[in-house]
Tab-separated table of C-alpha atoms and ligand atoms in Angstrom:
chain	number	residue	atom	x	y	z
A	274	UNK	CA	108.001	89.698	120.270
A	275	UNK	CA	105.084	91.558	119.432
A	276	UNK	CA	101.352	90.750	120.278
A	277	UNK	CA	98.782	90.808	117.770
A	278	UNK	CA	95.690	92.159	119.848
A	279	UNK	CA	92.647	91.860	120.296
A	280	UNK	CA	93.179	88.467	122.100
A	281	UNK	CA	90.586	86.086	122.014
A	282	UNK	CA	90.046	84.487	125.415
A	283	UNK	CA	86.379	83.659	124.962
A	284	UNK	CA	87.005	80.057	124.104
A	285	UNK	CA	83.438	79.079	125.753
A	286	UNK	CA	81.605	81.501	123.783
A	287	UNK	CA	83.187	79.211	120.653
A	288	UNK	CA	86.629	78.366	119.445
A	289	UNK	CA	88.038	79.197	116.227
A	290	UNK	CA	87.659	76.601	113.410
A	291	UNK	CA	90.884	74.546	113.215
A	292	UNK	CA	92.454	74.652	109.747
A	293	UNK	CA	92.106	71.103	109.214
A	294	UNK	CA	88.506	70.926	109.875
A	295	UNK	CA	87.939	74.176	106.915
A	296	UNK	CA	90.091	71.791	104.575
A	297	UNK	CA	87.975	69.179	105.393
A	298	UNK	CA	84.986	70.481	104.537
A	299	UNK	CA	85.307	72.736	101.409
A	300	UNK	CA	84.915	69.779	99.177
A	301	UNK	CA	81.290	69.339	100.163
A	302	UNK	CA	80.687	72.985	99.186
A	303	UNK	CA	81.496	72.454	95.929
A	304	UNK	CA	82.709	69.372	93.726
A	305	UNK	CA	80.987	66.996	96.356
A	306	UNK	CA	77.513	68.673	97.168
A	307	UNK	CA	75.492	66.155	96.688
A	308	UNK	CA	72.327	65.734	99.457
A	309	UNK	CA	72.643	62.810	101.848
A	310	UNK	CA	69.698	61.184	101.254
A	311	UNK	CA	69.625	60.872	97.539
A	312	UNK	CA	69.979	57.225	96.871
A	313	UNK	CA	70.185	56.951	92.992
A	314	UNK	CA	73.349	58.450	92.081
A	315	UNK	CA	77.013	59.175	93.162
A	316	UNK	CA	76.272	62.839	94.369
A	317	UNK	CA	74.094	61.336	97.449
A	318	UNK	CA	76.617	58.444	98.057
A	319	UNK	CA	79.361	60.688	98.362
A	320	UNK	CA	77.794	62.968	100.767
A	321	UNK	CA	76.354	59.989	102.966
A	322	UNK	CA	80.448	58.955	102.962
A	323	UNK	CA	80.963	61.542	104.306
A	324	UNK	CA	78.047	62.012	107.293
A	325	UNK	CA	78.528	57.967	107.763
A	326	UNK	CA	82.278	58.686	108.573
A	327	UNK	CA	81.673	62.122	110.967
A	328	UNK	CA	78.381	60.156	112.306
A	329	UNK	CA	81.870	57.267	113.495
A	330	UNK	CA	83.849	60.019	114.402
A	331	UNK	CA	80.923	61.906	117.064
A	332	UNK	CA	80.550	58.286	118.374
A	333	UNK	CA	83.784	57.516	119.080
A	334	UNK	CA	84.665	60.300	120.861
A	335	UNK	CA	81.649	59.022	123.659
A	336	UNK	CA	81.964	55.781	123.489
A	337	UNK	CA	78.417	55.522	121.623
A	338	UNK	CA	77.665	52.962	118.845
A	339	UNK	CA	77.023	55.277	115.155
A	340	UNK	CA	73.321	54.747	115.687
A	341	UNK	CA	72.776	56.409	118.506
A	342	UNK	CA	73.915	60.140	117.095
A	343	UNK	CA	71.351	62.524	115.184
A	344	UNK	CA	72.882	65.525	114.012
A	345	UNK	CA	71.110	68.580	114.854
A	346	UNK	CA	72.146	72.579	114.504
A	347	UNK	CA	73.599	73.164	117.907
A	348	UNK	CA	73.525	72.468	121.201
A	349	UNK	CA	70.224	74.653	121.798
A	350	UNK	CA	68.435	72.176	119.077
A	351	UNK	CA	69.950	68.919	121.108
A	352	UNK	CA	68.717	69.934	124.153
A	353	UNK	CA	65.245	71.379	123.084
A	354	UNK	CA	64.946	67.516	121.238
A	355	UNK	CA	66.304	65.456	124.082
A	356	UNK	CA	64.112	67.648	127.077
A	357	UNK	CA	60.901	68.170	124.982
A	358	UNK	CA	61.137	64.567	123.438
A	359	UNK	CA	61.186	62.532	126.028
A	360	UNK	CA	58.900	65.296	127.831
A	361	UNK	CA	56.092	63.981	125.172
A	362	UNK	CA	57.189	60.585	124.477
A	363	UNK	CA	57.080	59.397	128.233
A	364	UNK	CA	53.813	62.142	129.215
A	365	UNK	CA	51.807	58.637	130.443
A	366	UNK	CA	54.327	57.823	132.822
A	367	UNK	CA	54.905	61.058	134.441
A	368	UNK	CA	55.338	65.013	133.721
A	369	UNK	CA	57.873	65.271	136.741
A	370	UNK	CA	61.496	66.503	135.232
A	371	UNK	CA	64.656	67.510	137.723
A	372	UNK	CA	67.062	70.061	136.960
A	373	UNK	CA	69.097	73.128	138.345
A	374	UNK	CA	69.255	76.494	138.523
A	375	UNK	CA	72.757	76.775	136.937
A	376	UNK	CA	71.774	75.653	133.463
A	377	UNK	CA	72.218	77.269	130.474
A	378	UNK	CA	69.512	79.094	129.132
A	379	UNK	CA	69.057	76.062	126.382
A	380	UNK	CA	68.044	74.006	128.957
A	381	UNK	CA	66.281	76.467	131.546
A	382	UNK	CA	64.103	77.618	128.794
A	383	UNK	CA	62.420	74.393	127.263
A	384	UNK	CA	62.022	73.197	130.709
A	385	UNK	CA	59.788	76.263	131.598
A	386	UNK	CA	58.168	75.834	128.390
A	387	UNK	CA	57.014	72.594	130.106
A	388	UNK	CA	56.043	74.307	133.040
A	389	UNK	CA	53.534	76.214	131.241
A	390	UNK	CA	52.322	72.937	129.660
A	391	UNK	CA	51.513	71.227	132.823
A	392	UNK	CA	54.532	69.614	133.441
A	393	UNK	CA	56.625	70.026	137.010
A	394	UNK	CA	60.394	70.847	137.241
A	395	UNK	CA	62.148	70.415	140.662
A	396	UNK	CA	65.092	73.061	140.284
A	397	UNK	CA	68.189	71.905	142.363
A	398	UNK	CA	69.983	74.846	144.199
A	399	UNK	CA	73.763	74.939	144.335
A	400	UNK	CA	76.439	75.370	147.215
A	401	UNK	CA	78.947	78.911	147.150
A	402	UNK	CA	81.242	76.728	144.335
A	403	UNK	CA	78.296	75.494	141.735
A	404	UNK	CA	78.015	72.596	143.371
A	405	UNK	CA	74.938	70.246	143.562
A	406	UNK	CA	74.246	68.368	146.242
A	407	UNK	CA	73.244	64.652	145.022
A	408	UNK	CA	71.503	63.437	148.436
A	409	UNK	CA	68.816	66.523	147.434
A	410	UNK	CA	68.859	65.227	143.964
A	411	UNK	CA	68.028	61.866	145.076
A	412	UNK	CA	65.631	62.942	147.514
A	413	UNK	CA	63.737	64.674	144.482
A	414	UNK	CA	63.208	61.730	142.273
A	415	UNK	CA	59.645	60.562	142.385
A	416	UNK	CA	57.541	57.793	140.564
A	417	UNK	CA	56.782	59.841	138.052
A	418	UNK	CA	59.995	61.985	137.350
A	419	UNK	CA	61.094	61.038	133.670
A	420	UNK	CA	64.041	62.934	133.102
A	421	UNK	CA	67.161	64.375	134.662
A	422	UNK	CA	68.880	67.354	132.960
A	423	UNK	CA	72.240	68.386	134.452
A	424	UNK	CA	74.968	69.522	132.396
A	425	UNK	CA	78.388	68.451	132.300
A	426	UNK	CA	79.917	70.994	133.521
A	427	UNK	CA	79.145	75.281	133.713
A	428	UNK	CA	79.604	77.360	131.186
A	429	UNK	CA	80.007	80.486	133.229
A	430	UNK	CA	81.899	78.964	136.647
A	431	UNK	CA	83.588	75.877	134.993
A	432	UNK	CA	82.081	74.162	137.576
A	433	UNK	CA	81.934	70.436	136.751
A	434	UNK	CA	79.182	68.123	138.291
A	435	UNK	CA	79.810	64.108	139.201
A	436	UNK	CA	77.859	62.896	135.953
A	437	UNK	CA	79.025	59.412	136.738
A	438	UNK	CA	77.397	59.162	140.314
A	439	UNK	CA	74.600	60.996	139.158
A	440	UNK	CA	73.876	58.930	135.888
A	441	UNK	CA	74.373	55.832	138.579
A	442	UNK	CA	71.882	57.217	140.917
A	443	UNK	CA	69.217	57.633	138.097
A	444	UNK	CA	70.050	54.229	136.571
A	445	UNK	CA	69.124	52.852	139.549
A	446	UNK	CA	66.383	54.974	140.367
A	447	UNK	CA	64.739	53.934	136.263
A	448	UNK	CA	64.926	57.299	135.585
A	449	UNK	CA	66.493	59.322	131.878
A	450	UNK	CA	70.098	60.999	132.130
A	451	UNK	CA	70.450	64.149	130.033
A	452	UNK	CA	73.209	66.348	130.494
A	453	UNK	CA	74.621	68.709	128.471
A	454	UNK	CA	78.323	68.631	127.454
A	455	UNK	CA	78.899	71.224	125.057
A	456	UNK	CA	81.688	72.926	127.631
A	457	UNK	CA	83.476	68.908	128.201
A	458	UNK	CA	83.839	68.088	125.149
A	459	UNK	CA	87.627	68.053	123.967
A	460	UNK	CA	88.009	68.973	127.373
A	461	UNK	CA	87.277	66.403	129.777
A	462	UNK	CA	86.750	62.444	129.198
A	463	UNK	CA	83.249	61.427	128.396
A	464	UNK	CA	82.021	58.089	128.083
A	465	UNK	CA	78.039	57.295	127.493
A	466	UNK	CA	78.270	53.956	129.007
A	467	UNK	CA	80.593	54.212	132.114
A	468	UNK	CA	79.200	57.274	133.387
A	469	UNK	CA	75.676	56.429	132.768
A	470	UNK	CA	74.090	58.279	130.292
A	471	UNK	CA	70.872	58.501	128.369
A	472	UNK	CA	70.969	61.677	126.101
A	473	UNK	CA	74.261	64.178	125.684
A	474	UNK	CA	74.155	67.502	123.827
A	475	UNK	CA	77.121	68.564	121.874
A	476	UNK	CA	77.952	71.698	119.927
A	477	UNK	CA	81.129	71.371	117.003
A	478	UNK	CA	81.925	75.229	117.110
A	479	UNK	CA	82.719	74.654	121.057
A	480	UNK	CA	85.859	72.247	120.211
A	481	UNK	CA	87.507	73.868	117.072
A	482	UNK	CA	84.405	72.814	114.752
A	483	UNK	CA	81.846	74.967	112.299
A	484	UNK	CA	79.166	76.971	113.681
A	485	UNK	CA	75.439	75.627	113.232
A	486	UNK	CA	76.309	72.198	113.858
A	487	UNK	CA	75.525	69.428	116.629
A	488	UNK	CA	74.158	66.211	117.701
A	489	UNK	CA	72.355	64.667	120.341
A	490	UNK	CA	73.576	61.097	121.586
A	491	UNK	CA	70.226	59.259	122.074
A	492	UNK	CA	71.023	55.539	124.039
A	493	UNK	CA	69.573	52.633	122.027
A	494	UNK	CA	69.998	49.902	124.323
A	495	UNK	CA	69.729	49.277	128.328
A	496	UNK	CA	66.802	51.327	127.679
A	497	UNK	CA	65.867	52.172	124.547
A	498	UNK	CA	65.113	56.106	124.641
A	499	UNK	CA	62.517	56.946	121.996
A	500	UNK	CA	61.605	60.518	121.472
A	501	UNK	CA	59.473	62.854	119.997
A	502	UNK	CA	60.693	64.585	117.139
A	503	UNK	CA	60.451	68.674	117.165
A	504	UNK	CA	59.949	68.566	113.340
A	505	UNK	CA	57.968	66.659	110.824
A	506	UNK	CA	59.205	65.840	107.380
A	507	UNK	CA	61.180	63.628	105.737
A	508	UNK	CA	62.153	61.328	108.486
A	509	UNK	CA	65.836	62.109	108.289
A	510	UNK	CA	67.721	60.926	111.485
A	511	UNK	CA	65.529	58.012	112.166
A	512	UNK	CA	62.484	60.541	112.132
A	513	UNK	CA	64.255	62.163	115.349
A	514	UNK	CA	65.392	65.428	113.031
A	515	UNK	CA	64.076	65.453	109.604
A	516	UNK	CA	65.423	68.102	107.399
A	517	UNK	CA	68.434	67.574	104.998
A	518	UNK	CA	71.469	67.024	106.274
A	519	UNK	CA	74.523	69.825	106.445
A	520	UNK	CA	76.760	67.669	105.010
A	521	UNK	CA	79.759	70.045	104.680
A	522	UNK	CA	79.004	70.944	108.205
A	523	UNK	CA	78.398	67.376	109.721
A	524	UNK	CA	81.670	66.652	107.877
A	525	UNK	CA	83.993	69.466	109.338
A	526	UNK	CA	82.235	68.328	113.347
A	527	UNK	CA	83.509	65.089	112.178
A	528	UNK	CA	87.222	66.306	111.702
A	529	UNK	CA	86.660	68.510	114.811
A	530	UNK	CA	85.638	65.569	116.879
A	531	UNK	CA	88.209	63.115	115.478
A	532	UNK	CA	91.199	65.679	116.567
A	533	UNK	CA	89.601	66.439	120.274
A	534	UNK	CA	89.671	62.848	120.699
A	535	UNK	CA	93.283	62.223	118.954
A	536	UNK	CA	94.885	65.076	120.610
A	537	UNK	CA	93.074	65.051	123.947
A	538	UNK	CA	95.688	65.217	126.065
A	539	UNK	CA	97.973	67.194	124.671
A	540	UNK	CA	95.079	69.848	123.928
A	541	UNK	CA	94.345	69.888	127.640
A	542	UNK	CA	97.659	69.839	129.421
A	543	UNK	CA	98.097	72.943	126.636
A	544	UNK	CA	94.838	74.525	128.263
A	545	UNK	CA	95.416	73.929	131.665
A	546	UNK	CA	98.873	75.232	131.988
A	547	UNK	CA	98.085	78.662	130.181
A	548	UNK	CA	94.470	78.531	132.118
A	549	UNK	CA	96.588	78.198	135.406
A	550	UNK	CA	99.638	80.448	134.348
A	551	UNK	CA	96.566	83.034	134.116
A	552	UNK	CA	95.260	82.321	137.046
A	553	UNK	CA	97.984	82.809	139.202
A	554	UNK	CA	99.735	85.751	137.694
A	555	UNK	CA	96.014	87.675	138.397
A	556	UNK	CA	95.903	86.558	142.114
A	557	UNK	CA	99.490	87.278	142.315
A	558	UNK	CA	99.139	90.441	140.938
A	559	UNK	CA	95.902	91.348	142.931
A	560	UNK	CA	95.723	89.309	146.080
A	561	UNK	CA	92.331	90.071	146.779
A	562	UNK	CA	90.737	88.614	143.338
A	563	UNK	CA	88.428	86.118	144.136
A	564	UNK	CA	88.423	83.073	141.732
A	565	UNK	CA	84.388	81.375	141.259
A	566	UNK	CA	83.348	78.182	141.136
A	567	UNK	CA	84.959	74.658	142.557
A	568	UNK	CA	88.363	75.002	141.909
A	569	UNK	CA	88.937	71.203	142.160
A	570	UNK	CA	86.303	69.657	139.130
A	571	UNK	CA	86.249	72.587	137.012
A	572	UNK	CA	86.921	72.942	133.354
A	573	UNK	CA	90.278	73.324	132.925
A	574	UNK	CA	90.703	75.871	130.110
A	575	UNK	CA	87.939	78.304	132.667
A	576	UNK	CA	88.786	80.777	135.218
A	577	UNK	CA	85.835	83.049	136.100
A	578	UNK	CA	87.008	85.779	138.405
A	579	UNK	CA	85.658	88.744	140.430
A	580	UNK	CA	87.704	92.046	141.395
A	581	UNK	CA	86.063	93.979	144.197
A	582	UNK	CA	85.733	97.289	143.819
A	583	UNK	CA	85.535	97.565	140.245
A	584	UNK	CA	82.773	97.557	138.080
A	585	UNK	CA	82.891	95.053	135.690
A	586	UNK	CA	82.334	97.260	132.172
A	587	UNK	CA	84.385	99.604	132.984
A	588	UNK	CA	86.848	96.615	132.909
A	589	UNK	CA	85.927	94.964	129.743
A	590	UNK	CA	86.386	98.525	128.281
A	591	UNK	CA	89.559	98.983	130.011
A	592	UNK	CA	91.089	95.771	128.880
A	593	UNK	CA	89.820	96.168	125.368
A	594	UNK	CA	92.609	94.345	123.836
A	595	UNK	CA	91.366	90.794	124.838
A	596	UNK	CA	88.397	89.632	123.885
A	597	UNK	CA	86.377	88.014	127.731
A	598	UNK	CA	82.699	87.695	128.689
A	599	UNK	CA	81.751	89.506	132.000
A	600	UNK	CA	79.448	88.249	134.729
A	601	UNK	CA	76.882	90.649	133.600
A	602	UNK	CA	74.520	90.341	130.712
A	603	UNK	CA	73.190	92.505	128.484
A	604	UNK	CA	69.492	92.258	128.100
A	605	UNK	CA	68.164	94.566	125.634
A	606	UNK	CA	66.971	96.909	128.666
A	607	UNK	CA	69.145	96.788	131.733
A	608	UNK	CA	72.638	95.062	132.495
A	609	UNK	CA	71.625	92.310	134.585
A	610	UNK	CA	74.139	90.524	136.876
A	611	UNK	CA	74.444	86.930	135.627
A	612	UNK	CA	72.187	84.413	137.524
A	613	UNK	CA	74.821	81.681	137.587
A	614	UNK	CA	77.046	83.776	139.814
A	615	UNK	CA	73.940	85.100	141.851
A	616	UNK	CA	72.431	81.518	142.293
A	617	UNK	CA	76.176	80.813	143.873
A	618	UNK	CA	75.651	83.513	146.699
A	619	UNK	CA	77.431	86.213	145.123
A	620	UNK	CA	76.032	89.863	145.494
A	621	UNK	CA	75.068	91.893	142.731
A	622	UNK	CA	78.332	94.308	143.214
A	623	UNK	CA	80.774	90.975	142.920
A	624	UNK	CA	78.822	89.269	139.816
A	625	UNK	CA	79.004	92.766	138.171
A	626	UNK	CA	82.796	92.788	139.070
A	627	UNK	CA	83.573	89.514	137.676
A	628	UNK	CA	85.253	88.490	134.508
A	629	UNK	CA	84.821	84.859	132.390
A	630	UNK	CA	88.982	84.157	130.701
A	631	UNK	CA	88.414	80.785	128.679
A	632	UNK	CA	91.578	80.051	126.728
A	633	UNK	CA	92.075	77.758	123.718
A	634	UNK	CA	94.663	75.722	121.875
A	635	UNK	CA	95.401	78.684	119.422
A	636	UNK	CA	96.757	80.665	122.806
A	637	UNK	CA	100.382	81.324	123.556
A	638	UNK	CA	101.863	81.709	126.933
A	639	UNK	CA	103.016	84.785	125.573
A	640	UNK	CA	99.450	86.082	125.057
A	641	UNK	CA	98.436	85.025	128.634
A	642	UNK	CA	101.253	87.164	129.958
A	643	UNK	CA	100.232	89.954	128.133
A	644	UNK	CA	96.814	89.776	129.768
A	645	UNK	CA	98.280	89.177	133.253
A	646	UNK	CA	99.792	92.647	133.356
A	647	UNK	CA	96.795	94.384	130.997
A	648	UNK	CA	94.590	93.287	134.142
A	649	UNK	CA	96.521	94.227	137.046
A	650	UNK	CA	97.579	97.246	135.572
A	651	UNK	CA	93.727	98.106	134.779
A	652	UNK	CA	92.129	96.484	137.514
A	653	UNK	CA	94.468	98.986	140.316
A	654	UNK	CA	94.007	101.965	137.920
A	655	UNK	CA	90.495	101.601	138.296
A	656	UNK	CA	90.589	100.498	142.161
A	657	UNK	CA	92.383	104.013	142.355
A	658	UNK	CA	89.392	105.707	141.113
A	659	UNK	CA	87.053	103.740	143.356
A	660	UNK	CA	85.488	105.339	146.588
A	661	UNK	CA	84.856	102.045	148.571
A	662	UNK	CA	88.540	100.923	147.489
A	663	UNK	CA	89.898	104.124	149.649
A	664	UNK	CA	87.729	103.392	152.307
A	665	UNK	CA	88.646	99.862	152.632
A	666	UNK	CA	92.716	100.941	152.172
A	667	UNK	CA	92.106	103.250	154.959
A	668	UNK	CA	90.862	100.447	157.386
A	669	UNK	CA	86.767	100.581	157.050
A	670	UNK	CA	84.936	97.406	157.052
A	671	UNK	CA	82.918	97.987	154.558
A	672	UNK	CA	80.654	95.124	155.860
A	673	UNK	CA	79.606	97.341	158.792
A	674	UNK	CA	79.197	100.719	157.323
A	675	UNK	CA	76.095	102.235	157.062
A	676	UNK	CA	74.949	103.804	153.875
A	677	UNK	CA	71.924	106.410	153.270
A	678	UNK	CA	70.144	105.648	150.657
A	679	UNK	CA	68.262	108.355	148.071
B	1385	PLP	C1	77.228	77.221	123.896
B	1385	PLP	C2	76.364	76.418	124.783
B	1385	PLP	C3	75.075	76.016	124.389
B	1385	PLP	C4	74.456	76.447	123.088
B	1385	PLP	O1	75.122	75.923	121.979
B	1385	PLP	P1	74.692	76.390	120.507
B	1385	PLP	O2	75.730	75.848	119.633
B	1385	PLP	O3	74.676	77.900	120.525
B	1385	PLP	O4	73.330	75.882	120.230
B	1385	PLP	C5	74.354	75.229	125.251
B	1385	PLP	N1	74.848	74.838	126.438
B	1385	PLP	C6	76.075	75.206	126.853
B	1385	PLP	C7	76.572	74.728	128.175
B	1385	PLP	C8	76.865	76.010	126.045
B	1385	PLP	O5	78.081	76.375	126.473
């Protein structure tokens, strides 16, 4: 059996369009291209089919009623809307928002955008496994904190959070529930109303969809959210997103969404076994690998690991042949060690060190083999060339050495 390589394990970067979702949409490229909102002819009613049945389809899969999605481009637009929104709409009864310091960058961004605008942000810290701690959460809501933003669960740790306790605890503390989902969904069960939630971001390419596509699930009843749009124009999505819609898009996250919620379990007892199979052929291969985040609510197609003693480049170089993220980013200047990791204790040296696997349903337990031994091959070829590995194989605690600096 050969392997074709590279392997894509970078299934929370985005997942490869499922087949059935392209066939789905090619028809409102060309015979059917008609723009939603044109009312006097067959063109438009074809192409409002069409968003009316994905706009079913989004809902369904979170237990929302159709009226409460607005398509957007992404998850980044969803949570810009939903943050900045009801940052505006509600301004008379407070500028006081919560959130954490594990967010994604689509969240941690608008919210400092705020900042500078007058408004306050409490910033929730997390325990050594992602983990918030929802006594400190409650003990941050004030009389005039609007809005809660806490996603679903991490994108870099797979760390889930308890969104129904915490959409209970702002229910009953009048406060707004947004949290962003784009890793859940597909992946773990969501519903709007039993877990408690106000506003959820969503992103098609993350389960199997196109690129450039999303929606934002905005409650309608028990309350009401109203928000402010981020564009005027012409009042498209109940004046929440004007702009016309991307119907071939909006069609294909319909497919996309209808098949994560048809084939949900299937997709992630697939995940988890090849996610796990992973897993422990790396720890049994290199005992001393150190697996981030909770282990217990996580993601389950995630496993974000660090290998001491090697730096984590010279790894993603090394095991060229599959396609991961590494716990480092590249900023246009420096390599900076990823703040998610940091913000859960770990040093510089073990965030550099640390590698993001996310399978997918395309995977094959064949491919995840093929990485097992790629890493631990890699991993102690590179260990060999480490200084610090020697000294720790020849007994030094490395914890108590002292080093001269230059
Ligand atoms: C990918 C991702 C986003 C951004 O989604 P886009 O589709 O790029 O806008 C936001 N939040 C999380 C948690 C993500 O994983």
């Amino acid at each position: 059996m050969t392997i074709k390589t590279p392997i894509y394990m970078d299934n929370s970067a985005t997942t490869q369009c499922d087949p059935r979702v392209v066939d789905k949409m090619v028809r409102y490229f060309a015979e059917d291209f008609g723009n939603a909102a044109s009312r006097n002819h067959a063109f438009g009613w074809q192409a409002e089919s069409a968003v009316d049945q994905a706009r079913e389809e989004v809902a369904l899969l979170l237990g929302a009623h159709p009226k409460e999605i607005v398509f957007t481009s992404g998850s980044t637009e969803a949570n810009n809307l939903a943050i900045k929104g009801v940052a505006e709409m509600y301004a008379s009864k407070g500028r006081h928002l919560i959130s954490c310091v594990t967010e994604h960058k689509a969240v941690i961004d608008p919210l400092k955008h705020l900042e500078q605008q007058g408004y306050e942000v409490t910033w929730l810290e997390v325990d050594g496994m992602g983990r918030i701690d929802l006594e400190a959460l409650r003990g941050a809501i004030r009389p005039d904190t609007i809005l809660v933003s806490l996603m679903a669960a991490n994108n870099e740790t797979g760390t889930a959070h308890p969104i129904a306790e915490i959409g209970a605890l702002c229910k009953e503390r009048g406060v707004l529930f947004h949290t962003d989902a784009t890793q859940v969904v597909g992946r773990m069960p969501i519903d709007v109303q039993s877990q408690g939630i106000d506003l959820l971001s969503l992103s098609a390419h993350k389960f199997y969809g196109p690129k450039g596509v999303g929606a934002l699930y905005v409650r309608r009843k028990s309350p009401r959210v109203r928000l402010a749009p981020l564009m005027d124009g012409g009042g498209h999505e109940r004046g929440m997103r004007s702009g016309t819609l991307n119907v071939p898009g909006i069609a294909g996250m319909g497919e996309a969404a209808r098949l994560a919620r048809e084939e949900f379990d299937q997709n992630v007892a697939k995940v988890q076994a090849l996610r796990d199979r992973l897993e422990q052929g790396i720890l049994a291969g290199l005992p001393d690998a150190v697996v981030n985040g909770d282990t217990e609510h996580r993601l389950p197609h995630l496993s974000n690991i660090s290998f001491p003693y090697v730096e984590g480049e010279s790894m993603i170089m090394g095991i060229k042949d599959v396609a991961v993220s590494s716990g480092s980013a590249c900023t246009s200047a420096s390599l900076e060690p990823s703040y998610v990791l940091k913000s859960l204790g770990l040093g510089d040296e073990l965030a550099h060190s640390s590698i993001r696997f996310s399978v997918g349903r395309f995977n094959t337990e064949e491919e995840v083999d093929f990485v097992v031994d790629l890493v631990v091959r890699e991993v102690t070829r590179l260990r060999e060339m480490s200084p610090l590995w020697e000294m720790v194989q020849e007994g030094i605690d490395l914890s108590k050495v002292k080093w001269t600096h230059h």
